[in-house]
Amino acid sequence: MNLSNANIAAVVEDVQKFFKTAGTDHNDILKICLVVEEALLRYQEHFGEDHTFELFKREWFHASRIVLRTGGEPFNPLQTAQDSDALFNSEIMQNLLHYDDSKTVYRYENGFNEIVAISPLRRKPWKIPGGAITVAVVAAIICSIAIGHLPQEMQTLLLDDIVAPVLSTLMKLIVTVTVFMMFFSIVSSICAIENTTMLSNIGVPVIRRFVLLDLCIIVLAVLISLIFFPVLSIDGGRAIHFDEFMKLLLSIIPTNFIEPFVKSNVLQVAVMAFFGGICIITIGSRLPNVKAFAAEINLLMFKVMDAVFTIMPAIIFLCIVKSLSRSTLSEAMTVWKIVAANCLTYAAFMLIMLAMLRLKTSADIPAFFRKIFPAFIVSLTTGSSSASLPQSLDVSKNNLHIDEKFCNFWIPLSLVLFSPSKLVQLTVSAFFASAAANEPISVAELFVVAFLAMQMSISTPNAGGGIAASFSILLAQLDLPLELIGSLMIADVITGNVFTGLNVVLRESELLTLATKMNFVKRN
């Protein structure tokens, strides 16, 4: 073909499509096309429009290559020192010849001028789905099987003297950092709301909705528990210890600033953060730097949490090894009614929440699960809602496209006020214990169970045997045998991680539903 303007334009377009199909970097394609166009225009100026040239394209040795060939005397169009009228001067041309992976060169062989552009074929790197977490899960399963074939003394040494203390230390680190992160996140989010009027417009509906959902879970748990443990009695009942009842109620209020952080009492931390944020926005007009300081501290805590989160694969590995190495099928069979009631209640409530999500937002449920999967898998494998906090914030902001300020306020607060798994476990446990002790539950005691389930689900941390403490308080309040805690703890071991992971699904579905209703979802 000759060096006409139409042929040059067609060749440049052809070159662009060729390298694009080969997976060449976008910037490299632009540079190659500009160089090819400039080189052909200079050939046209030097040899004339009637002079002919050829384009060759090929892929060999894992590289894409084009060759522009034209006969005649030697002429290098990539050298521009003497060409003051060229579109690109020498400096620009040299910059265009610097690529990330590709290269363009001139050569003269056998009476032909040749411009050769080469780009390596792009190979997609092989990635393991889930990355380090998947590796940790697979490695933990293999190690658990191997540990099961070791002598009992060696198993005790590995699990009790090595795995247990290391896992306990790492989990305490996660919980400690999360408590501080939760405090500053709530404070900073309240400061971003600007005034108390706006806070009441956002905070009151959120808290009211949490309470309503908690009550719905308890009612559902009571109805399903009656199928397995029909112990509800209209008349009679056991004595209620109102002194302990009031003590639990008053434990919501922190008595000092340090103790809630030391004991990881998330409810008291949330209460302090809530009132601290209100105080800051109240005096914010007189001390404007306080808001900025709270925002910077919150950003710092996110950075700290990101750094701590790098040890999450190790925590997942240790959690699975400890759980699988000690679990047996016979344990599951002894408490099947508790497990069945828990699972049925949780499944029914999850279906209700997902139906509400679909009805209120028209969300694609499979796509929703894919978006929140990173947070779900962390919570599932670690059995800790605190550990999944950074991932929950990330998927809510970036995958679900919910306003950052609303996420920073809602998600930490939801970890405190919305714990479906604990509500289900505590309610079902009361019915199981009453059936095991052959003691009916009166209507008055049913209200006590509901209050205790709500109070302990938000005030008792998971760390340090929190669920065991909740079981003991519930049984003591109802005058039921404390030795039943063993069966309840076995049921918790069987369902604990699964329910904690599903908590993420329920929280994210509720967050998206409420954010859509309150216009906090970013629209494309």
Coordinates of C-alpha atoms in Angstrom, one line a residue:
M1 CA 0.0 0.0 0.0
N2 CA 1.2 3.6 -0.6
L3 CA 1.9 6.2 2.0
S4 CA -1.4 8.1 1.7
N5 CA -3.1 9.7 4.7
A6 CA -6.0 7.2 4.5
N7 CA -3.7 4.2 4.5
I8 CA -1.6 5.6 7.4
A9 CA -4.8 6.1 9.4
A10 CA -6.0 2.6 8.6
V11 CA -2.7 1.1 9.6
V12 CA -2.6 2.9 12.9
E13 CA -6.1 1.7 13.8
D14 CA -5.1 -1.8 12.8
V15 CA -2.0 -1.7 15.0
Q16 CA -4.1 -0.5 17.9
K17 CA -6.6 -3.3 17.6
F18 CA -3.8 -5.9 17.3
F19 CA -2.0 -4.9 20.5
K20 CA -5.3 -4.4 22.4
T21 CA -6.3 -8.0 21.5
A22 CA -2.9 -9.2 22.7
G23 CA -3.5 -7.6 26.1
T24 CA -0.8 -4.9 25.9
D25 CA -0.8 -2.2 28.5
H26 CA -3.1 0.7 27.5
N27 CA -0.4 3.4 27.8
D28 CA 2.0 1.3 25.8
I29 CA -0.6 1.0 23.0
L30 CA -1.0 4.7 22.9
K31 CA 2.7 5.3 22.6
I32 CA 3.2 2.6 19.9
C33 CA 0.4 4.1 17.8
L34 CA 1.7 7.6 18.1
V35 CA 5.2 6.5 17.1
V36 CA 3.9 4.4 14.2
E37 CA 1.8 7.4 12.9
E38 CA 4.7 9.8 13.2
A39 CA 7.1 7.4 11.5
L40 CA 4.8 6.8 8.6
L41 CA 4.2 10.6 8.2
R42 CA 8.0 11.1 8.1
Y43 CA 8.3 8.3 5.5
Q44 CA 5.6 10.1 3.5
E45 CA 7.5 13.4 3.7
H46 CA 10.8 11.8 2.8
F47 CA 9.8 9.3 0.1
G48 CA 6.5 10.8 -1.2
E49 CA 2.9 9.5 -1.0
D50 CA 3.4 7.1 -3.9
H51 CA 6.1 5.2 -2.1
T52 CA 4.8 1.8 -0.9
F53 CA 5.2 0.1 2.5
E54 CA 4.0 -3.1 4.1
L55 CA 2.6 -4.1 7.6
F56 CA 3.4 -7.5 9.1
K57 CA 1.7 -8.8 12.3
R58 CA 2.7 -11.9 14.2
E59 CA 2.7 -13.5 17.6
W60 CA 5.6 -15.8 18.4
F61 CA 7.8 -16.6 21.4
H62 CA 5.1 -15.2 23.7
A63 CA 5.3 -11.8 22.2
S64 CA 3.2 -9.7 19.8
R65 CA 5.2 -8.0 17.0
I66 CA 4.5 -5.7 14.1
V67 CA 6.9 -4.7 11.3
L68 CA 6.5 -1.7 9.1
R69 CA 8.7 -2.2 6.0
T70 CA 9.5 0.2 3.2
G71 CA 12.2 0.0 0.6
G72 CA 14.7 2.7 -0.4
E73 CA 17.7 4.5 1.1
P74 CA 18.3 4.3 4.8
F75 CA 16.1 6.7 6.8
N76 CA 15.5 6.5 10.5
P77 CA 12.2 8.3 11.3
L78 CA 12.8 7.9 15.1
Q79 CA 15.7 10.3 15.0
T80 CA 14.3 13.9 15.0
A81 CA 17.3 16.1 15.6
Q82 CA 17.3 17.8 12.1
D83 CA 13.5 17.7 11.7
S84 CA 12.2 21.0 13.1
D85 CA 8.8 20.6 11.4
A86 CA 8.0 17.2 12.9
L87 CA 4.9 16.8 15.0
F88 CA 7.0 15.5 17.9
N89 CA 10.4 17.0 18.7
S90 CA 13.4 14.9 19.7
E91 CA 12.6 15.0 23.5
I92 CA 8.9 14.0 23.0
M93 CA 9.9 11.2 20.7
Q94 CA 12.4 9.8 23.2
N95 CA 9.7 9.9 25.9
L96 CA 7.3 8.0 23.6
L97 CA 10.0 5.3 23.1
H98 CA 10.1 4.6 26.9
Y99 CA 7.5 1.9 27.7
D100 CA 6.6 -0.3 30.7
D101 CA 7.0 -3.6 28.8
S102 CA 7.1 -2.9 25.1
K103 CA 9.7 -1.5 22.8
T104 CA 10.0 0.0 19.3
V105 CA 13.2 0.0 17.2
Y106 CA 14.4 1.0 13.8
R107 CA 16.7 -1.2 11.6
Y108 CA 17.9 -1.3 8.0
E109 CA 18.2 -4.7 6.4
N110 CA 18.6 -5.9 2.8
G111 CA 17.6 -2.6 1.3
F112 CA 14.5 -2.1 3.6
N113 CA 13.7 0.4 6.4
E114 CA 11.9 -1.4 9.2
I115 CA 10.1 -0.1 12.3
V116 CA 9.6 -3.0 14.7
A117 CA 7.3 -2.8 17.7
I118 CA 7.3 -5.7 20.2
S119 CA 5.1 -6.2 23.2
P120 CA 5.1 -9.3 25.5
L121 CA 1.8 -11.2 25.7
R122 CA -0.1 -10.5 28.9
R123 CA -0.4 -13.5 31.1
K124 CA -3.0 -13.3 33.9
P125 CA -1.3 -14.3 37.1
W126 CA -2.7 -17.4 38.8
K127 CA -4.5 -16.4 41.9
I128 CA -5.9 -18.6 44.7
P129 CA -9.6 -17.6 45.4
G130 CA -9.6 -16.0 48.8
G131 CA -5.8 -15.6 48.8
A132 CA -4.0 -16.1 52.2
I133 CA -7.3 -16.9 54.0
T134 CA -7.9 -19.9 51.7
V135 CA -4.4 -21.1 52.2
A136 CA -4.8 -20.8 56.0
V137 CA -8.1 -22.8 55.9
V138 CA -6.7 -25.6 53.8
A139 CA -3.5 -25.7 55.8
A140 CA -5.5 -25.8 59.1
I141 CA -7.6 -28.7 57.9
I142 CA -4.5 -30.7 56.9
C143 CA -2.8 -29.9 60.2
S144 CA -6.0 -30.9 62.2
I145 CA -6.1 -34.3 60.5
A146 CA -2.3 -34.8 61.1
I147 CA -2.7 -33.8 64.8
G148 CA -5.5 -36.4 65.2
H149 CA -3.0 -39.1 64.4
L150 CA -0.5 -38.0 67.0
P151 CA -0.2 -39.5 70.5
Q152 CA -2.4 -37.9 73.1
E153 CA 0.5 -36.3 75.0
M154 CA 1.7 -34.6 71.8
Q155 CA -1.8 -33.4 71.0
T156 CA -2.1 -31.9 74.4
L157 CA 1.2 -30.2 74.1
L158 CA 0.4 -28.7 70.7
L159 CA -3.2 -27.6 71.4
D160 CA -3.1 -26.6 75.0
D161 CA 0.5 -25.3 75.4
I162 CA 1.1 -23.8 72.0
V163 CA -2.0 -23.2 69.9
A164 CA -4.4 -22.1 72.8
P165 CA -2.1 -19.4 74.3
V166 CA -1.0 -18.0 71.0
L167 CA -4.6 -17.8 69.7
S168 CA -5.8 -16.2 72.9
T169 CA -3.1 -13.5 72.7
L170 CA -3.8 -12.7 69.1
M171 CA -7.6 -12.6 69.6
K172 CA -7.1 -10.2 72.6
L173 CA -5.0 -8.0 70.4
I174 CA -7.8 -7.9 67.8
V175 CA -10.5 -7.2 70.3
T176 CA -8.4 -4.5 72.1
V177 CA -7.7 -2.6 68.9
T178 CA -11.3 -3.1 67.7
V179 CA -12.7 -1.5 70.9
F180 CA -10.5 1.6 70.5
M181 CA -11.4 1.7 66.8
M182 CA -15.1 1.4 67.6
F183 CA -14.9 4.3 70.1
F184 CA -13.2 6.7 67.8
S185 CA -15.2 5.7 64.8
I186 CA -18.5 6.5 66.6
V187 CA -17.1 9.7 68.0
S188 CA -15.8 10.8 64.6
S189 CA -19.0 9.9 62.8
I190 CA -21.1 11.8 65.3
C191 CA -18.8 14.8 64.8
A192 CA -19.3 14.6 61.0
I193 CA -23.1 14.8 61.5
E194 CA -22.5 18.5 62.5
N195 CA -25.4 19.1 64.9
T196 CA -27.6 17.4 67.5
T197 CA -30.7 17.8 65.4
M198 CA -29.3 15.8 62.5
L199 CA -27.9 13.3 65.0
S200 CA -31.4 12.7 66.4
N201 CA -32.8 12.3 62.9
I202 CA -30.3 9.6 62.2
G203 CA -29.4 8.1 65.6
V204 CA -32.9 7.7 66.9
P205 CA -34.3 5.7 63.9
V206 CA -31.2 3.5 63.9
I207 CA -31.5 2.7 67.6
R208 CA -35.2 2.2 67.4
R209 CA -34.8 -0.2 64.5
F210 CA -32.2 -2.2 66.4
V211 CA -34.6 -2.6 69.4
L212 CA -37.4 -3.6 67.1
L213 CA -35.3 -6.2 65.3
D214 CA -34.1 -7.6 68.6
L215 CA -37.7 -8.1 69.8
C216 CA -38.6 -9.8 66.5
I217 CA -35.7 -12.2 66.9
I218 CA -36.7 -13.1 70.5
V219 CA -40.4 -13.6 69.5
L220 CA -39.3 -15.9 66.7
A221 CA -36.9 -17.8 68.9
V222 CA -39.7 -18.3 71.5
L223 CA -42.1 -19.6 69.0
I224 CA -39.6 -22.1 67.5
S225 CA -38.3 -23.1 71.0
L226 CA -41.8 -24.1 72.0
I227 CA -41.8 -26.7 69.2
F228 CA -38.8 -28.5 70.7
F229 CA -39.3 -27.5 74.4
P230 CA -43.0 -27.0 75.2
V231 CA -42.5 -25.7 78.7
L232 CA -44.5 -22.4 78.7
S233 CA -47.0 -22.2 81.5
I234 CA -49.7 -19.5 81.9
D235 CA -49.7 -19.9 85.7
G236 CA -47.0 -20.2 88.4
G237 CA -43.3 -19.6 88.0
R238 CA -40.1 -19.2 89.9
A239 CA -39.0 -16.3 92.0
I240 CA -37.4 -13.4 90.2
H241 CA -34.2 -11.9 91.6
F242 CA -34.9 -8.2 91.1
D243 CA -31.6 -7.1 92.8
E244 CA -29.6 -9.0 90.2
F245 CA -32.0 -7.7 87.6
M246 CA -31.3 -4.1 88.5
K247 CA -27.6 -4.8 88.7
L248 CA -27.6 -6.0 85.1
L249 CA -29.6 -2.9 84.0
L250 CA -27.2 -0.5 85.7
S251 CA -24.1 -2.2 84.3
I252 CA -24.8 -0.4 81.0
I253 CA -23.5 2.8 82.6
P254 CA -19.7 2.9 82.9
T255 CA -18.3 3.9 86.3
N256 CA -14.9 5.1 84.9
F257 CA -13.3 5.8 81.6
I258 CA -10.5 3.1 81.7
E259 CA -12.3 -0.1 82.8
P260 CA -14.5 -0.6 79.7
F261 CA -11.5 -0.6 77.5
V262 CA -9.5 -3.0 79.8
K263 CA -12.4 -5.4 80.0
S264 CA -13.5 -4.9 76.3
N265 CA -17.1 -4.0 77.4
V266 CA -18.3 -2.8 74.1
L267 CA -21.6 -1.5 75.3
Q268 CA -20.0 0.8 77.9
V269 CA -17.5 1.9 75.3
A270 CA -20.3 2.7 72.9
V271 CA -22.2 4.7 75.6
M272 CA -19.0 6.8 76.3
A273 CA -18.4 7.3 72.6
F274 CA -22.0 8.3 72.0
F275 CA -22.0 10.9 74.7
G276 CA -18.5 12.0 73.9
G277 CA -19.5 12.7 70.3
I278 CA -22.5 14.7 71.4
C279 CA -20.3 16.8 73.7
I280 CA -17.9 17.5 70.9
I281 CA -20.5 18.7 68.4
T282 CA -22.1 20.8 71.2
I283 CA -18.9 22.8 71.8
G284 CA -17.6 22.3 68.2
S285 CA -18.3 25.9 67.2
R286 CA -16.0 27.1 70.0
L287 CA -13.4 24.5 69.6
P288 CA -13.3 23.6 65.8
N289 CA -10.0 21.8 66.1
V290 CA -11.5 19.2 68.3
K291 CA -13.6 17.7 65.4
A292 CA -10.5 17.6 63.2
F293 CA -8.5 15.9 65.9
A294 CA -11.2 13.3 66.4
A295 CA -11.3 12.6 62.6
E296 CA -7.5 12.3 62.5
I297 CA -7.4 9.9 65.4
N298 CA -10.1 7.8 63.7
L299 CA -8.0 7.7 60.6
L300 CA -5.0 6.6 62.6
M301 CA -7.0 3.8 64.2
F302 CA -8.0 2.5 60.8
K303 CA -4.4 2.4 59.8
V304 CA -3.5 0.5 63.0
M305 CA -6.4 -1.9 62.4
D306 CA -5.1 -2.5 58.8
A307 CA -1.7 -3.3 60.2
V308 CA -3.1 -5.7 62.8
F309 CA -5.3 -7.3 60.2
T310 CA -2.3 -8.7 58.4
I311 CA -2.2 -11.4 61.1
M312 CA -5.7 -12.5 60.3
P313 CA -4.7 -15.6 58.3
A314 CA -2.7 -16.8 61.3
I315 CA -5.7 -16.4 63.6
I316 CA -7.9 -18.2 61.1
F317 CA -5.4 -21.1 61.0
L318 CA -5.2 -21.4 64.7
C319 CA -9.0 -21.1 65.2
I320 CA -9.7 -23.9 62.8
V321 CA -7.0 -26.2 64.1
K322 CA -8.2 -25.8 67.7
S323 CA -11.9 -26.3 66.7
L324 CA -11.5 -29.3 64.4
S325 CA -9.0 -31.1 66.6
R326 CA -11.3 -31.1 69.6
S327 CA -14.8 -31.6 68.0
T328 CA -16.5 -35.0 67.8
L329 CA -19.7 -36.2 66.3
S330 CA -20.9 -37.6 69.6
E331 CA -20.9 -34.1 71.1
A332 CA -23.2 -32.9 68.4
M333 CA -25.7 -35.7 68.9
T334 CA -26.2 -35.0 72.7
V335 CA -27.5 -31.5 72.1
W336 CA -29.2 -31.8 68.7
K337 CA -32.4 -30.2 69.9
I338 CA -30.6 -27.0 71.0
V339 CA -28.7 -26.9 67.7
A340 CA -31.8 -27.6 65.7
A341 CA -33.8 -24.9 67.4
N342 CA -31.0 -22.4 67.0
C343 CA -30.5 -23.2 63.3
L344 CA -34.2 -23.1 62.5
T345 CA -34.7 -19.8 64.3
Y346 CA -31.7 -18.2 62.6
A347 CA -32.7 -19.5 59.2
A348 CA -36.2 -18.2 59.5
F349 CA -35.0 -14.7 60.6
M350 CA -32.4 -14.6 57.8
L351 CA -35.1 -15.4 55.2
I352 CA -37.2 -12.6 56.6
M353 CA -34.3 -10.1 56.5
L354 CA -33.3 -11.1 52.9
A355 CA -37.0 -10.8 51.8
M356 CA -37.1 -7.3 53.3
L357 CA -33.9 -6.4 51.5
R358 CA -35.3 -7.6 48.2
L359 CA -38.6 -5.9 48.7
K360 CA -37.2 -2.6 50.0
T361 CA -34.2 -2.2 47.7
S362 CA -34.8 -4.6 44.7
A363 CA -31.3 -5.9 45.4
D364 CA -29.9 -8.9 43.6
I365 CA -29.4 -11.3 46.5
P366 CA -26.7 -13.5 44.9
A367 CA -24.8 -10.3 43.9
F368 CA -25.3 -9.0 47.5
F369 CA -23.7 -12.2 48.9
R370 CA -20.7 -11.9 46.5
K371 CA -20.2 -8.3 47.6
I372 CA -20.1 -9.0 51.3
F373 CA -18.2 -12.3 51.0
P374 CA -14.8 -10.9 52.3
A375 CA -16.4 -9.8 55.6
F376 CA -18.4 -13.0 55.9
I377 CA -15.4 -15.4 55.4
V378 CA -13.3 -13.5 58.0
S379 CA -16.1 -13.6 60.6
L380 CA -16.9 -17.3 59.8
T381 CA -13.4 -18.5 60.2
T382 CA -12.4 -16.5 63.3
G383 CA -15.8 -16.7 65.1
S384 CA -15.3 -13.0 65.9
S385 CA -17.5 -10.1 64.7
S386 CA -14.8 -7.7 65.9
A387 CA -12.2 -9.3 63.5
S388 CA -14.5 -8.6 60.5
L389 CA -15.1 -4.9 61.4
P390 CA -12.5 -3.5 58.9
Q391 CA -13.8 -5.8 56.1
S392 CA -17.4 -4.9 56.9
L393 CA -16.6 -1.2 56.6
D394 CA -14.7 -1.8 53.4
V395 CA -17.4 -3.8 51.6
S396 CA -20.2 -1.5 52.8
K397 CA -18.4 1.6 51.4
N398 CA -16.8 0.2 48.3
N399 CA -19.0 -2.8 47.3
L400 CA -22.5 -1.7 48.5
H401 CA -21.7 2.0 47.9
I402 CA -23.1 3.3 51.2
D403 CA -22.1 6.7 52.4
E404 CA -18.9 6.6 54.4
K405 CA -20.2 8.7 57.3
F406 CA -23.3 6.5 57.8
C407 CA -21.1 3.3 57.7
N408 CA -18.7 4.7 60.3
F409 CA -21.6 5.4 62.6
W410 CA -23.8 2.4 61.9
I411 CA -21.5 -0.6 61.7
P412 CA -19.6 -0.1 65.1
L413 CA -23.0 0.6 66.7
S414 CA -24.5 -2.6 65.1
L415 CA -21.7 -4.7 66.7
V416 CA -23.0 -3.5 70.1
L417 CA -26.8 -3.3 69.6
F418 CA -27.5 -6.0 67.1
S419 CA -26.2 -9.5 67.9
P420 CA -28.8 -12.0 66.5
S421 CA -26.8 -15.1 67.3
K422 CA -26.6 -14.3 71.0
L423 CA -30.3 -13.4 71.2
V424 CA -31.2 -16.7 69.6
Q425 CA -28.8 -18.8 71.7
L426 CA -29.9 -17.2 75.0
T427 CA -33.6 -17.5 74.3
V428 CA -33.4 -21.1 73.2
S429 CA -31.1 -21.9 76.1
A430 CA -33.7 -20.8 78.6
F431 CA -36.3 -23.1 77.1
F432 CA -33.8 -26.0 76.9
A433 CA -32.7 -25.6 80.6
S434 CA -36.3 -25.4 81.8
A435 CA -37.2 -28.6 79.9
A436 CA -34.1 -30.4 81.2
A437 CA -35.0 -29.3 84.8
N438 CA -38.7 -30.1 84.3
E439 CA -39.5 -26.5 85.3
P440 CA -42.1 -24.6 83.3
I441 CA -41.6 -21.0 82.2
S442 CA -44.3 -18.5 83.2
V443 CA -45.3 -15.5 81.2
A444 CA -43.6 -13.2 83.7
E445 CA -40.4 -15.2 83.3
L446 CA -40.7 -15.0 79.6
F447 CA -40.4 -11.2 79.8
V448 CA -37.4 -11.7 82.1
V449 CA -35.8 -14.0 79.5
A450 CA -36.4 -11.5 76.8
F451 CA -34.9 -8.6 78.8
L452 CA -31.9 -10.6 79.8
A453 CA -31.3 -11.9 76.3
M454 CA -31.3 -8.3 75.0
Q455 CA -29.2 -6.9 77.8
M456 CA -26.5 -9.6 77.8
S457 CA -26.4 -9.8 74.0
I458 CA -25.1 -6.2 74.0
S459 CA -23.3 -5.9 77.3
T460 CA -21.3 -9.2 77.5
P461 CA -18.2 -9.4 75.2
N462 CA -17.4 -12.6 73.4
A463 CA -13.8 -12.4 74.6
G464 CA -12.9 -14.2 77.9
G465 CA -15.8 -16.6 78.0
G466 CA -18.5 -14.0 77.6
I467 CA -21.1 -16.4 76.3
A468 CA -20.5 -18.8 79.2
A469 CA -21.0 -15.9 81.6
S470 CA -24.3 -15.0 79.9
F471 CA -25.5 -18.6 80.2
S472 CA -24.6 -18.7 83.9
I473 CA -26.4 -15.4 84.6
L474 CA -29.5 -16.6 82.8
L475 CA -29.6 -19.9 84.6
A476 CA -29.0 -18.3 88.0
Q477 CA -31.8 -15.7 87.4
L478 CA -34.3 -18.6 86.5
D479 CA -33.1 -20.8 89.4
L480 CA -32.0 -23.6 86.9
P481 CA -29.1 -26.0 87.4
L482 CA -25.8 -24.4 86.4
E483 CA -24.4 -27.8 85.3
L484 CA -26.5 -27.4 82.2
I485 CA -24.0 -24.9 81.0
G486 CA -21.9 -27.8 79.6
S487 CA -24.6 -28.8 77.1
L488 CA -25.1 -25.1 76.2
M489 CA -21.4 -24.6 75.5
I490 CA -21.2 -27.7 73.3
A491 CA -24.1 -26.3 71.2
D492 CA -22.2 -22.9 71.1
V493 CA -19.1 -24.6 69.8
I494 CA -21.0 -26.4 67.1
T495 CA -22.9 -23.3 65.8
G496 CA -20.7 -20.5 67.1
N497 CA -18.6 -19.7 64.0
V498 CA -21.4 -20.3 61.6
F499 CA -23.7 -17.9 63.4
T500 CA -21.0 -15.3 63.8
G501 CA -20.4 -15.4 60.1
L502 CA -24.1 -15.1 59.3
N503 CA -24.3 -12.1 61.7
V504 CA -22.4 -10.3 59.0
V505 CA -25.0 -11.2 56.4
L506 CA -27.8 -9.9 58.6
R507 CA -26.0 -6.7 59.6
E508 CA -25.1 -5.9 56.0
S509 CA -28.6 -6.6 54.7
E510 CA -30.1 -4.4 57.4
L511 CA -27.5 -1.7 56.7
L512 CA -28.3 -1.7 53.0
T513 CA -32.1 -1.7 53.7
L514 CA -31.9 1.2 56.1
A515 CA -29.3 3.2 54.1
T516 CA -31.6 2.9 51.1
K517 CA -34.6 4.1 53.1
M518 CA -32.6 7.1 54.5
N519 CA -31.0 8.0 51.1
F520 CA -27.4 7.1 52.2
V521 CA -26.7 4.8 49.2
K522 CA -24.6 6.5 46.4
R523 CA -26.3 6.3 43.0
N524 CA -24.2 5.9 39.8

